[in-house]
Short mmCIF file of C-alpha atoms in Angstrom, two decimals:
data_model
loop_
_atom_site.label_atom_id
_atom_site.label_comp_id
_atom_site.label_asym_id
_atom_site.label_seq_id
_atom_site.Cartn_x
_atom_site.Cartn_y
_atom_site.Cartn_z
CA UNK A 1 103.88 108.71 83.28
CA UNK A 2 103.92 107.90 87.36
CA UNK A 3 104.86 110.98 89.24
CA UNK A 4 106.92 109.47 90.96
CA UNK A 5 109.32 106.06 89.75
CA UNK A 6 110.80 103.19 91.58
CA UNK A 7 112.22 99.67 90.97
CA UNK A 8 110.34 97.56 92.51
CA UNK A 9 112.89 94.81 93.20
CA UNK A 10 113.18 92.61 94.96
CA UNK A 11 117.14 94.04 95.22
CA UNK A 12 119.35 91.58 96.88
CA UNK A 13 122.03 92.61 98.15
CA UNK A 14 125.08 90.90 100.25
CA UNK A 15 125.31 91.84 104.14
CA UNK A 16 127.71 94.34 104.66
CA UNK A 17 127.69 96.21 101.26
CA UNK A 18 125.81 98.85 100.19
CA UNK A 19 122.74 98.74 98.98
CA UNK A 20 121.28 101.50 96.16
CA UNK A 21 117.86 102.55 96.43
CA UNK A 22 117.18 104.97 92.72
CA UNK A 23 113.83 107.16 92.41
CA UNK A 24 113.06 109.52 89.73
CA UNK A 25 109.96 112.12 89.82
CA UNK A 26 108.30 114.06 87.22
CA UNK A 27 107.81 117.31 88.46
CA UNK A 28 110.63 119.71 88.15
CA UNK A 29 108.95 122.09 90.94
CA UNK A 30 109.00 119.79 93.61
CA UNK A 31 110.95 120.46 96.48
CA UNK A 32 111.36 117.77 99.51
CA UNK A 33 112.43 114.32 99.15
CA UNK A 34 111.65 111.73 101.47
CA UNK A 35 112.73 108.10 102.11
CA UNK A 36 110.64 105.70 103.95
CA UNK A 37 111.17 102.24 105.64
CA UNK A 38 108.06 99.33 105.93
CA UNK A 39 108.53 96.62 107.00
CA UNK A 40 105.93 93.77 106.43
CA UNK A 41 102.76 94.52 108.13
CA UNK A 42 103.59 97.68 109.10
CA UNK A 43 103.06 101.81 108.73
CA UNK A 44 105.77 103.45 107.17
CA UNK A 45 108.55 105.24 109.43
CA UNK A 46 110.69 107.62 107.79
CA UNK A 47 114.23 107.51 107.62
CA UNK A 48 115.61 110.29 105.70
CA UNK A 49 114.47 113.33 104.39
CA UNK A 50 116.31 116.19 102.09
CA UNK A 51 115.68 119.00 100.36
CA UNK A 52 118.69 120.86 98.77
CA UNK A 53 121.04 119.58 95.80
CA UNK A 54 123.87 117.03 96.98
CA UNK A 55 124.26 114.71 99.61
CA UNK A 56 122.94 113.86 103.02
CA UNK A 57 124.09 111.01 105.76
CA UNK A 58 122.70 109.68 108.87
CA UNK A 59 124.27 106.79 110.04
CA UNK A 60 124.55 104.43 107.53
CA UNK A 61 122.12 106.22 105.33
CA UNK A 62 122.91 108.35 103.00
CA UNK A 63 120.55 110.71 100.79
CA UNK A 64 121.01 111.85 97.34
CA UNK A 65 119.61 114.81 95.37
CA UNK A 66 119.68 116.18 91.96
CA UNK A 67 117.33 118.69 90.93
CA UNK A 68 118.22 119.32 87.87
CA UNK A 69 118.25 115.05 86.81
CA UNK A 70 115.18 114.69 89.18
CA UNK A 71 116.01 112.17 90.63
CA UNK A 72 117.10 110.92 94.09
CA UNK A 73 118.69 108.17 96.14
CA UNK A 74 119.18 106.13 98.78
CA UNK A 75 122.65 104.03 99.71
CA UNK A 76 122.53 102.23 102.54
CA UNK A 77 125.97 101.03 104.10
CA UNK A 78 127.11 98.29 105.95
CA UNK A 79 123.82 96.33 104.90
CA UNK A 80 122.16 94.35 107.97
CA UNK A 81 119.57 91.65 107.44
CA UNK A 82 116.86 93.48 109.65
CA UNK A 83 117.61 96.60 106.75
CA UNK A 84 115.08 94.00 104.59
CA UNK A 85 112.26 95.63 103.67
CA UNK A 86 110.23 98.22 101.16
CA UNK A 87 111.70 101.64 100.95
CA UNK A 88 109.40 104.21 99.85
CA UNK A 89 110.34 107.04 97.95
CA UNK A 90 107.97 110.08 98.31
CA UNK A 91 108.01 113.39 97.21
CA UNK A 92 105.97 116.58 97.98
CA UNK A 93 103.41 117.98 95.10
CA UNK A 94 103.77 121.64 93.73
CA UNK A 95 99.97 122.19 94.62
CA UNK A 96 100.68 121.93 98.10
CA UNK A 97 103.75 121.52 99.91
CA UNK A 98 102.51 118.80 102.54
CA UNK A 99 101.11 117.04 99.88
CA UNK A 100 103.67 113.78 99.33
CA UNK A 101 103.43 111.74 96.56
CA UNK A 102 104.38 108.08 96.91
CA UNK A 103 106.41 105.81 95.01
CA UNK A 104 105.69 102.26 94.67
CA UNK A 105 108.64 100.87 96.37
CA UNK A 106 111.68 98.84 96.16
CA UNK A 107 112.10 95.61 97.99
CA UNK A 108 115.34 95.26 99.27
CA UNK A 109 116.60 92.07 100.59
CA UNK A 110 119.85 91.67 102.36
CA UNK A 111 121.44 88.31 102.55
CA UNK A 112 123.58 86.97 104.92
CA UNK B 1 108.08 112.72 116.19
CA UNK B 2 104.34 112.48 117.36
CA UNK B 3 102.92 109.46 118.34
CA UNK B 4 100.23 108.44 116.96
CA UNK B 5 97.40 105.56 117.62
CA UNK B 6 94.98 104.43 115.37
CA UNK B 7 91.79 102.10 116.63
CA UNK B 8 90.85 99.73 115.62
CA UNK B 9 94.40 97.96 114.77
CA UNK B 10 92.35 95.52 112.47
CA UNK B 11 88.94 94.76 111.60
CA UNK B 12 86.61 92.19 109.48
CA UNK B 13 83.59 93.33 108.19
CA UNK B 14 80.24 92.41 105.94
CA UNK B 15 79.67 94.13 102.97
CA UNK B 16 77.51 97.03 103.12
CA UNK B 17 78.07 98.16 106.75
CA UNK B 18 80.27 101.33 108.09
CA UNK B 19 83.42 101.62 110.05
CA UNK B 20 84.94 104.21 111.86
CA UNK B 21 88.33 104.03 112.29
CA UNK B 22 90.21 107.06 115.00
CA UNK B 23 93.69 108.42 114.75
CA UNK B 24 94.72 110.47 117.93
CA UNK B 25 97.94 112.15 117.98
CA UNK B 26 99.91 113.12 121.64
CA UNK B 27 100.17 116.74 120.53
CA UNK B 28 98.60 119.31 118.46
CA UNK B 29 99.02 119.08 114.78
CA UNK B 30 97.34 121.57 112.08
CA UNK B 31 97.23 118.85 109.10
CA UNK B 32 95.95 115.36 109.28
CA UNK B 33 96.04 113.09 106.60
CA UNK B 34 94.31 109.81 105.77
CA UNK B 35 95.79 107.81 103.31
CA UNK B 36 94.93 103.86 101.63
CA UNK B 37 97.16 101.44 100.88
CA UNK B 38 96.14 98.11 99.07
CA UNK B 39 97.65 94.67 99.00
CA UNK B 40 100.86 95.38 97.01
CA UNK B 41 100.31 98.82 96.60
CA UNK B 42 101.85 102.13 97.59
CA UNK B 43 100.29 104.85 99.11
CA UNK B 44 97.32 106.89 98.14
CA UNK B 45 96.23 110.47 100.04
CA UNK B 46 92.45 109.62 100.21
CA UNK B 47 92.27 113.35 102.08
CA UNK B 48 93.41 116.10 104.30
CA UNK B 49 91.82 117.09 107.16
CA UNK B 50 92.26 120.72 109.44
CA UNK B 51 90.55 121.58 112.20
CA UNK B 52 87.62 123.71 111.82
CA UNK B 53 87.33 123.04 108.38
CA UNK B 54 85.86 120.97 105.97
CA UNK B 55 88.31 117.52 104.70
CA UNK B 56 90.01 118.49 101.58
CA UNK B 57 89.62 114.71 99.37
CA UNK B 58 91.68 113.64 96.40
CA UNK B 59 90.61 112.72 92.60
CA UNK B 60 88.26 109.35 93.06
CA UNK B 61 87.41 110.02 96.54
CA UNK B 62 84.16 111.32 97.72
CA UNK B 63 83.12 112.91 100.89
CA UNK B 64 80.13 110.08 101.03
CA UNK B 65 82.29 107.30 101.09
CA UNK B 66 84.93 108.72 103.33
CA UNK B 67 83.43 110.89 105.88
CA UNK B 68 85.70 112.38 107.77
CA UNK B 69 85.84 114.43 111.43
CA UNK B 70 88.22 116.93 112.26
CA UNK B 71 86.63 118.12 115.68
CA UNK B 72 90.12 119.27 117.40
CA UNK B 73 93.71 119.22 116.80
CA UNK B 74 94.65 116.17 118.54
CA UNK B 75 92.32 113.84 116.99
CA UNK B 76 90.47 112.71 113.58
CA UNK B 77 88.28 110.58 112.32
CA UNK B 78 87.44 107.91 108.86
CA UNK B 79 84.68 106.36 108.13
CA UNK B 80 84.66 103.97 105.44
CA UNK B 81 80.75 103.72 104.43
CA UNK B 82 78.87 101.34 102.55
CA UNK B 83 81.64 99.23 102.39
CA UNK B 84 82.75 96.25 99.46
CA UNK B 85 85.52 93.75 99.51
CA UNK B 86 87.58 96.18 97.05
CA UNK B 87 87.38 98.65 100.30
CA UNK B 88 89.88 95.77 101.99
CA UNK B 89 92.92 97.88 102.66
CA UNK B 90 95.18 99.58 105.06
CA UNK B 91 93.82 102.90 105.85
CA UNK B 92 96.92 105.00 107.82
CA UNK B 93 96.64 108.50 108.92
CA UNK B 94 99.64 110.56 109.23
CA UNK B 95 100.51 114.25 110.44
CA UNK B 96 102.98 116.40 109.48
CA UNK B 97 106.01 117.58 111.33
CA UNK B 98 106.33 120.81 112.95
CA UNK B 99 109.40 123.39 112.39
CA UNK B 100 110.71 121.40 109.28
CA UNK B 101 112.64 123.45 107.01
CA UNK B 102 109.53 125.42 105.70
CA UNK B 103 109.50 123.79 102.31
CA UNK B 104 107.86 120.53 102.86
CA UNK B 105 107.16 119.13 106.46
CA UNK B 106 107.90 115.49 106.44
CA UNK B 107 104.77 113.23 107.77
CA UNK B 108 104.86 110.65 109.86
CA UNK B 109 102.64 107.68 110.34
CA UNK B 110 100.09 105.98 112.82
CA UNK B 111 100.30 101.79 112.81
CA UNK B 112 97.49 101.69 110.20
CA UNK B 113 94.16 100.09 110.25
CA UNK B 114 94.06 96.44 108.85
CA UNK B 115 90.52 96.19 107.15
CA UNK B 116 89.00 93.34 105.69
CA UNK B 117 85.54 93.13 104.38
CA UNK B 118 83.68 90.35 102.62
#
């Protein structure tokens, strides 16, 4: 079983709704929840992060945790074309807390 | 954040020879990680590297292959030795974020390393 589970898409999704990004992990201990952006070509550049049960927004991005389901989300609203590209979801081991273990990625693709 | 360069951006190389790719970060930073990431693939830690210590590597990577420098707090170093065309990869280090919530810093990422060896 992969630690850590993701779609991998592609997701297409009209501009201007909202796109949902779904990740499920494995270990019940872990503790911080990341969400990454990369675009084609490039490093990854995070985007959200959280760490306690519930929801979290920035902008048009909203985070979404449950412990006790183990799993975690990403909506984006208001989709925009340049919002195409592989999100990441990454968690952090029980061994160590900086250690972050990657999904494999969604690819999201947002259509005018 | 920290920014973060990485040299060389890309590279093409012959089987069998070494490169040494540098990450240098615009502040201090304890942790340092290198990580791989294939055509296709996700992410994979390859190590973690602190200053004044020796690099920490994961399951299926070896200190031989991956050599890595640590020699101050702004800067690192990977070497990829001996290389083979299955070496062709991204190799990105990252460094972790001070005065996160305690639990688990986030990381954040230098532009990567395109290499391609045949």
């Amino acid at each position: 079983q992969k630690e850590v589970e993701q779609n991998s898409g592609p997701l297409s999704v009209p501009e201007g709704a909202i796109a949902s990004l779904n990740c499920t992990y494995s270990d019940r201990g872990s503790q911080s929840f990341f969400w990454y952006r990369q675009y084609s070509g490039k490093s990854p550049e995070l985007i959200m992060f959280i760490y306690s049960n519930g929801d979290k927004e920035d902008g048009r991005f909203t985070a979404q945790l449950n412990k006790a389901s183990q799993y975690v989300s990403l909506l984006i609203r208001d989709s925009q074309p340049s919002d195409s590209a592989t999100y990441l979801c990454a968690v952090s081991g029980y061994s160590s807390a900086s250690k972050i273990i990657f999904g494999s990625g969604t690819r999201l693709s947002i259509r005018p | 954040s920290a920014v973060i360069s990485q040299k060389p951006s890309r590279d093409i190389c012959q089987r069998g020879t070494s490169l040494t790719i540098q990450c240098q970060v615009d502040s201090q930073v304890t942790m340092m990680f290198w990580y791989r990431q294939q055509p296709g693939q996700s992410l994979t830690l390859i190590a973690t590297a602190n200053q004044g210590s020796e690099a920490t590597y994961e399951s299926g990577f070896v200190i031989d292959k991956f050599p890595i420098s640590r020699p101050n707090l702004t800067f690192s170093t990977l070497t990829v030795s001996n290389m083979s065309p299955e070496d062709s990869s991204i190799y990105l280090c990252s460094v972790e974020s001070a005065g996160g919530a305690g639990v688990g810093n986030e990381q954040f990422f230098g532009p990567g390393t395109r290499l391609t060896v045949l």
